[in-house]
mmCIF file of C-alpha atoms in Angstrom:
data_model
loop_
_atom_site.group_PDB
_atom_site.id
_atom_site.type_symbol
_atom_site.label_atom_id
_atom_site.label_comp_id
_atom_site.label_asym_id
_atom_site.label_seq_id
_atom_site.Cartn_x
_atom_site.Cartn_y
_atom_site.Cartn_z
ATOM 1 C CA MET A 163 0.000 0.000 0.000
ATOM 2 C CA ARG A 164 1.429 3.341 -1.057
ATOM 3 C CA LYS A 165 0.556 6.848 0.068
ATOM 4 C CA ARG A 166 -2.592 8.150 -1.672
ATOM 5 C CA ASP A 167 -3.775 4.661 -2.732
ATOM 6 C CA LEU A 168 -7.548 4.199 -2.472
ATOM 7 C CA VAL A 169 -8.141 1.195 -0.213
ATOM 8 C CA THR A 170 -11.115 -0.706 1.182
ATOM 9 C CA VAL A 171 -10.765 -2.685 4.390
ATOM 10 C CA ALA A 172 -13.419 -4.628 6.299
ATOM 11 C CA GLY A 173 -12.995 -5.967 9.793
ATOM 12 C CA ALA A 174 -14.017 -6.075 13.426
ATOM 13 C CA VAL A 175 -13.857 -2.775 15.289
ATOM 14 C CA ILE A 176 -11.422 -3.132 18.199
ATOM 15 C CA VAL A 177 -11.180 0.473 19.435
ATOM 16 C CA ARG A 178 -12.828 3.820 18.725
ATOM 17 C CA GLN A 179 -11.112 6.861 20.224
ATOM 18 C CA ARG A 180 -11.988 10.556 20.171
ATOM 19 C CA PRO A 181 -9.328 12.266 22.300
ATOM 20 C CA SER A 182 -10.151 15.784 23.458
ATOM 21 C CA THR A 183 -6.750 16.936 22.194
ATOM 22 C CA ALA A 184 -7.395 15.751 18.603
ATOM 23 C CA ASN A 185 -9.810 18.491 17.446
ATOM 24 C CA ASP A 186 -12.774 16.076 17.086
ATOM 25 C CA VAL A 187 -10.812 13.611 14.935
ATOM 26 C CA VAL A 188 -11.841 9.981 15.600
ATOM 27 C CA PHE A 189 -9.366 7.102 15.488
ATOM 28 C CA ILE A 190 -10.550 3.553 14.779
ATOM 29 C CA THR A 191 -8.529 0.347 15.058
ATOM 30 C CA MET A 192 -9.931 -2.674 13.226
ATOM 31 C CA GLU A 193 -8.803 -6.271 12.920
ATOM 32 C CA ASP A 194 -9.131 -8.682 10.013
ATOM 33 C CA GLU A 195 -7.359 -11.877 8.957
ATOM 34 C CA THR A 196 -4.221 -9.904 8.027
ATOM 35 C CA GLY A 197 -3.880 -8.040 11.334
ATOM 36 C CA TYR A 198 -4.710 -4.554 12.577
ATOM 37 C CA SER A 199 -5.555 -1.433 10.553
ATOM 38 C CA ASN A 200 -5.684 2.127 11.889
ATOM 39 C CA PHE A 201 -8.070 4.747 10.544
ATOM 40 C CA ILE A 202 -8.349 8.502 10.876
ATOM 41 C CA VAL A 203 -11.895 9.874 10.650
ATOM 42 C CA MET A 204 -12.179 13.615 10.133
ATOM 43 C CA PRO A 205 -15.039 15.446 11.923
ATOM 44 C CA ASP A 206 -17.144 16.033 8.781
ATOM 45 C CA VAL A 207 -16.960 12.349 7.807
ATOM 46 C CA PHE A 208 -17.724 11.284 11.395
ATOM 47 C CA ASP A 209 -20.795 13.538 11.470
ATOM 48 C CA LYS A 210 -22.057 12.051 8.191
ATOM 49 C CA PHE A 211 -21.622 8.398 9.275
ATOM 50 C CA ARG A 212 -21.910 8.824 13.063
ATOM 51 C CA SER A 213 -24.600 6.193 13.748
ATOM 52 C CA THR A 214 -22.825 3.580 11.627
ATOM 53 C CA ILE A 215 -19.414 4.266 13.169
ATOM 54 C CA VAL A 216 -20.574 4.151 16.794
ATOM 55 C CA SER A 217 -23.000 1.217 16.518
ATOM 56 C CA SER A 218 -21.359 -1.286 14.152
ATOM 57 C CA ASP A 219 -19.162 -4.121 15.386
ATOM 58 C CA PHE A 220 -17.920 -4.733 11.841
ATOM 59 C CA LEU A 221 -17.211 -2.051 9.245
ATOM 60 C CA PRO A 222 -16.033 -1.823 5.685
ATOM 61 C CA ILE A 223 -14.093 1.423 5.356
ATOM 62 C CA ARG A 224 -13.032 3.013 2.101
ATOM 63 C CA GLY A 225 -10.295 5.580 2.388
ATOM 64 C CA ILE A 226 -6.967 6.994 1.288
ATOM 65 C CA ALA A 227 -3.672 5.556 2.515
ATOM 66 C CA GLU A 228 -1.540 7.996 4.494
ATOM 67 C CA GLU A 229 2.074 7.804 5.648
ATOM 68 C CA GLY A 230 2.872 5.364 8.438
ATOM 69 C CA GLY A 231 0.189 2.875 7.411
ATOM 70 C CA MET A 232 -2.752 5.004 8.576
ATOM 71 C CA ILE A 233 -5.852 5.253 6.390
ATOM 72 C CA LYS A 234 -7.983 8.385 6.214
ATOM 73 C CA GLY A 235 -11.528 7.026 6.177
ATOM 74 C CA LEU A 236 -13.887 8.516 3.601
ATOM 75 C CA TYR A 237 -16.855 6.146 3.478
ATOM 76 C CA PHE A 238 -18.414 3.774 6.015
ATOM 77 C CA GLU A 239 -21.141 1.168 5.615
ATOM 78 C CA PRO A 240 -22.641 -1.056 8.332
ATOM 79 C CA ILE A 241 -22.273 -4.807 7.840
ATOM 80 C CA SER A 242 -23.004 -6.107 11.339
ATOM 81 C CA THR A 243 -26.567 -6.997 10.307
ATOM 82 C CA PHE A 244 -25.205 -9.441 7.740
ATOM 83 C CA VAL A 245 -22.836 -10.993 10.267
ATOM 84 C CA THR A 246 -25.558 -11.568 12.872
ATOM 85 C CA LYS A 247 -27.788 -13.250 10.277
ATOM 86 C CA ILE A 248 -25.032 -15.703 9.394
ATOM 87 C CA GLY A 249 -24.434 -16.797 12.984
ATOM 88 C CA SER A 250 -21.697 -19.063 14.282
ATOM 89 C CA HIS A 251 -21.222 -22.756 13.643
ATOM 90 C CA ASP A 252 -20.746 -23.985 17.209
ATOM 91 C CA PHE A 253 -19.918 -27.555 18.166
ATOM 92 C CA GLN A 254 -22.724 -29.542 19.800
#
């Protein structure tokens, strides 16, 4: 992944942070089968997708790669409803 590449990542939300010192920027850490991904969510994007960002356990995020492996999130879509419909395959 190079700087300015458009990327889409889907995974489980591990942490959402909105530090008071970050000027309303939200930071999200997600996990998928390849490891952890870190996302920067600017205030205008957070306001647009607020309910999805704060209520979804799983998210696909489309964004632009930044330096240091961070991704600036541009678009969010809830997928937790699909995951709960699938359910787990537990041993009996």
